[in-house]
Amino acid sequence: MQPLNTEPARSAGQRMHETTVFKYATPETEKPKTIVRLCRSDLLYASVQVLKEGGENNLHAHNAQNGFWFVLSGRVRFYGQGDVLIAELGPHEGIHVPRGFYYWFESCGDVPLELLQVEAVDLTAKENLRLNATQRTDPAKQVQHIG
């Protein structure tokens, strides 16, 4: 699949020589989606995405990131190309999304979705890009970042 467009993805971060201790608590937020950063290094980052409604709003892939997604609470549906349902997941269930795989997801439960995201970055890739297959809405209007 040829992407509609590409945009630089966030780099994982700086190489760490010390441990990182973190704690998570469900945030109070006004926006439909909140991303709480837990930790970040040169090889990986971990966040919790909290979705009151909706989710990833466009079909996309990452050329240099392998994603691990794990439901802490709520329910989520992951879709692939052609809106084919890949999985519907509940608490303590997860999915691995390999780099280059086009996907999107949405919250589908009665309670807000809390989704642990761990991304490993391929440092051999020249660039870490988000490959948008469909148009992306302005995330600044919908997403709050914490941490």
PDB file of N, CA and C in Angstrom, residues 62-99:
ATOM      1  N   HIS A  62       3.469   2.373  10.898  1.00  0.00           N
ATOM      2  CA  HIS A  62       4.742   2.969  11.311  1.00  0.00           C
ATOM      3  C   HIS A  62       5.848   2.139  10.674  1.00  0.00           C
ATOM      4  N   ASN A  63       6.733   2.787   9.941  1.00  0.00           N
ATOM      5  CA  ASN A  63       7.776   2.045   9.230  1.00  0.00           C
ATOM      6  C   ASN A  63       8.860   1.499  10.157  1.00  0.00           C
ATOM      7  N   ALA A  64       8.994   2.076  11.361  1.00  0.00           N
ATOM      8  CA  ALA A  64      10.112   1.688  12.226  1.00  0.00           C
ATOM      9  C   ALA A  64       9.685   1.387  13.659  1.00  0.00           C
ATOM     10  N   GLN A  65       8.394   1.134  13.875  1.00  0.00           N
ATOM     11  CA  GLN A  65       7.918   0.856  15.229  1.00  0.00           C
ATOM     12  C   GLN A  65       7.100  -0.431  15.253  1.00  0.00           C
ATOM     13  N   ASN A  66       7.409  -1.292  16.213  1.00  0.00           N
ATOM     14  CA  ASN A  66       6.592  -2.462  16.513  1.00  0.00           C
ATOM     15  C   ASN A  66       5.782  -2.125  17.752  1.00  0.00           C
ATOM     16  N   GLY A  67       4.458  -2.272  17.651  1.00  0.00           N
ATOM     17  CA  GLY A  67       3.586  -1.861  18.739  1.00  0.00           C
ATOM     18  C   GLY A  67       3.008  -3.015  19.533  1.00  0.00           C
ATOM     19  N   PHE A  68       2.990  -2.850  20.845  1.00  0.00           N
ATOM     20  CA  PHE A  68       2.366  -3.770  21.792  1.00  0.00           C
ATOM     21  C   PHE A  68       1.245  -2.983  22.444  1.00  0.00           C
ATOM     22  N   TRP A  69       0.015  -3.481  22.331  1.00  0.00           N
ATOM     23  CA  TRP A  69      -1.161  -2.816  22.881  1.00  0.00           C
ATOM     24  C   TRP A  69      -1.839  -3.774  23.847  1.00  0.00           C
ATOM     25  N   PHE A  70      -2.183  -3.295  25.066  1.00  0.00           N
ATOM     26  CA  PHE A  70      -2.744  -4.148  26.103  1.00  0.00           C
ATOM     27  C   PHE A  70      -3.860  -3.382  26.814  1.00  0.00           C
ATOM     28  N   VAL A  71      -5.048  -3.974  26.846  1.00  0.00           N
ATOM     29  CA  VAL A  71      -6.208  -3.310  27.440  1.00  0.00           C
ATOM     30  C   VAL A  71      -6.140  -3.402  28.966  1.00  0.00           C
ATOM     31  N   LEU A  72      -6.128  -2.234  29.620  1.00  0.00           N
ATOM     32  CA  LEU A  72      -6.190  -2.183  31.075  1.00  0.00           C
ATOM     33  C   LEU A  72      -7.647  -2.168  31.543  1.00  0.00           C
ATOM     34  N   SER A  73      -8.497  -1.391  30.859  1.00  0.00           N
ATOM     35  CA  SER A  73      -9.930  -1.354  31.135  1.00  0.00           C
ATOM     36  C   SER A  73     -10.660  -0.903  29.881  1.00  0.00           C
ATOM     37  N   GLY A  74     -11.929  -1.246  29.788  1.00  0.00           N
ATOM     38  CA  GLY A  74     -12.719  -0.911  28.611  1.00  0.00           C
ATOM     39  C   GLY A  74     -12.585  -1.976  27.536  1.00  0.00           C
ATOM     40  N   ARG A  75     -13.013  -1.620  26.334  1.00  0.00           N
ATOM     41  CA  ARG A  75     -12.940  -2.533  25.192  1.00  0.00           C
ATOM     42  C   ARG A  75     -12.459  -1.747  23.970  1.00  0.00           C
ATOM     43  N   VAL A  76     -11.776  -2.454  23.052  1.00  0.00           N
ATOM     44  CA  VAL A  76     -11.229  -1.826  21.855  1.00  0.00           C
ATOM     45  C   VAL A  76     -11.398  -2.759  20.657  1.00  0.00           C
ATOM     46  N   ARG A  77     -11.580  -2.157  19.491  1.00  0.00           N
ATOM     47  CA  ARG A  77     -11.561  -2.906  18.229  1.00  0.00           C
ATOM     48  C   ARG A  77     -10.400  -2.380  17.388  1.00  0.00           C
ATOM     49  N   PHE A  78      -9.582  -3.310  16.891  1.00  0.00           N
ATOM     50  CA  PHE A  78      -8.492  -2.992  15.966  1.00  0.00           C
ATOM     51  C   PHE A  78      -8.914  -3.435  14.568  1.00  0.00           C
ATOM     52  N   TYR A  79      -8.659  -2.568  13.595  1.00  0.00           N
ATOM     53  CA  TYR A  79      -9.015  -2.832  12.203  1.00  0.00           C
ATOM     54  C   TYR A  79      -7.770  -2.744  11.331  1.00  0.00           C
ATOM     55  N   GLY A  80      -7.801  -3.455  10.205  1.00  0.00           N
ATOM     56  CA  GLY A  80      -6.746  -3.380   9.211  1.00  0.00           C
ATOM     57  C   GLY A  80      -7.262  -2.697   7.957  1.00  0.00           C
ATOM     58  N   GLN A  81      -6.554  -2.907   6.852  1.00  0.00           N
ATOM     59  CA  GLN A  81      -6.954  -2.327   5.573  1.00  0.00           C
ATOM     60  C   GLN A  81      -8.357  -2.788   5.199  1.00  0.00           C
ATOM     61  N   GLY A  82      -9.128  -1.899   4.579  1.00  0.00           N
ATOM     62  CA  GLY A  82     -10.485  -2.217   4.195  1.00  0.00           C
ATOM     63  C   GLY A  82     -11.421  -2.335   5.388  1.00  0.00           C
ATOM     64  N   ASP A  83     -11.032  -1.777   6.523  1.00  0.00           N
ATOM     65  CA  ASP A  83     -11.813  -1.840   7.758  1.00  0.00           C
ATOM     66  C   ASP A  83     -12.133  -3.266   8.193  1.00  0.00           C
ATOM     67  N   VAL A  84     -11.237  -4.195   7.876  1.00  0.00           N
ATOM     68  CA  VAL A  84     -11.389  -5.586   8.306  1.00  0.00           C
ATOM     69  C   VAL A  84     -11.086  -5.661   9.802  1.00  0.00           C
ATOM     70  N   LEU A  85     -12.012  -6.228  10.565  1.00  0.00           N
ATOM     71  CA  LEU A  85     -11.814  -6.366  12.005  1.00  0.00           C
ATOM     72  C   LEU A  85     -10.713  -7.387  12.272  1.00  0.00           C
ATOM     73  N   ILE A  86      -9.681  -6.960  12.982  1.00  0.00           N
ATOM     74  CA  ILE A  86      -8.581  -7.853  13.353  1.00  0.00           C
ATOM     75  C   ILE A  86      -8.885  -8.498  14.695  1.00  0.00           C
ATOM     76  N   ALA A  87      -9.320  -7.670  15.659  1.00  0.00           N
ATOM     77  CA  ALA A  87      -9.586  -8.188  16.997  1.00  0.00           C
ATOM     78  C   ALA A  87     -10.470  -7.223  17.767  1.00  0.00           C
ATOM     79  N   GLU A  88     -11.330  -7.774  18.604  1.00  0.00           N
ATOM     80  CA  GLU A  88     -12.019  -7.004  19.634  1.00  0.00           C
ATOM     81  C   GLU A  88     -11.491  -7.516  20.961  1.00  0.00           C
ATOM     82  N   LEU A  89     -10.965  -6.599  21.763  1.00  0.00           N
ATOM     83  CA  LEU A  89     -10.243  -6.983  22.975  1.00  0.00           C
ATOM     84  C   LEU A  89     -10.853  -6.338  24.211  1.00  0.00           C
ATOM     85  N   GLY A  90     -10.792  -7.067  25.319  1.00  0.00           N
ATOM     86  CA  GLY A  90     -11.238  -6.566  26.611  1.00  0.00           C
ATOM     87  C   GLY A  90     -10.083  -6.539  27.579  1.00  0.00           C
ATOM     88  N   PRO A  91     -10.393  -6.300  28.863  1.00  0.00           N
ATOM     89  CA  PRO A  91      -9.344  -6.195  29.871  1.00  0.00           C
ATOM     90  C   PRO A  91      -8.406  -7.398  29.878  1.00  0.00           C
ATOM     91  N   HIS A  92      -7.127  -7.088  29.950  1.00  0.00           N
ATOM     92  CA  HIS A  92      -6.032  -8.058  30.046  1.00  0.00           C
ATOM     93  C   HIS A  92      -5.858  -8.872  28.770  1.00  0.00           C
ATOM     94  N   GLU A  93      -6.285  -8.295  27.644  1.00  0.00           N
ATOM     95  CA  GLU A  93      -6.029  -8.877  26.318  1.00  0.00           C
ATOM     96  C   GLU A  93      -5.240  -7.858  25.516  1.00  0.00           C
ATOM     97  N   GLY A  94      -4.478  -8.343  24.535  1.00  0.00           N
ATOM     98  CA  GLY A  94      -3.632  -7.432  23.786  1.00  0.00           C
ATOM     99  C   GLY A  94      -3.384  -7.881  22.366  1.00  0.00           C
ATOM    100  N   ILE A  95      -2.628  -7.044  21.654  1.00  0.00           N
ATOM    101  CA  ILE A  95      -2.293  -7.298  20.261  1.00  0.00           C
ATOM    102  C   ILE A  95      -0.903  -6.735  19.983  1.00  0.00           C
ATOM    103  N   HIS A  96      -0.157  -7.409  19.119  1.00  0.00           N
ATOM    104  CA  HIS A  96       1.127  -6.909  18.626  1.00  0.00           C
ATOM    105  C   HIS A  96       0.893  -6.443  17.198  1.00  0.00           C
ATOM    106  N   VAL A  97       1.297  -5.215  16.884  1.00  0.00           N
ATOM    107  CA  VAL A  97       1.177  -4.661  15.537  1.00  0.00           C
ATOM    108  C   VAL A  97       2.592  -4.445  14.999  1.00  0.00           C
ATOM    109  N   PRO A  98       3.032  -5.273  14.027  1.00  0.00           N
ATOM    110  CA  PRO A  98       4.402  -5.135  13.523  1.00  0.00           C
ATOM    111  C   PRO A  98       4.569  -3.894  12.648  1.00  0.00           C
ATOM    112  N   ARG A  99       5.801  -3.423  12.563  1.00  0.00           N
ATOM    113  CA  ARG A  99       6.071  -2.246  11.730  1.00  0.00           C
ATOM    114  C   ARG A  99       5.648  -2.529  10.292  1.00  0.00           C
TER     115      ARG A  99
END
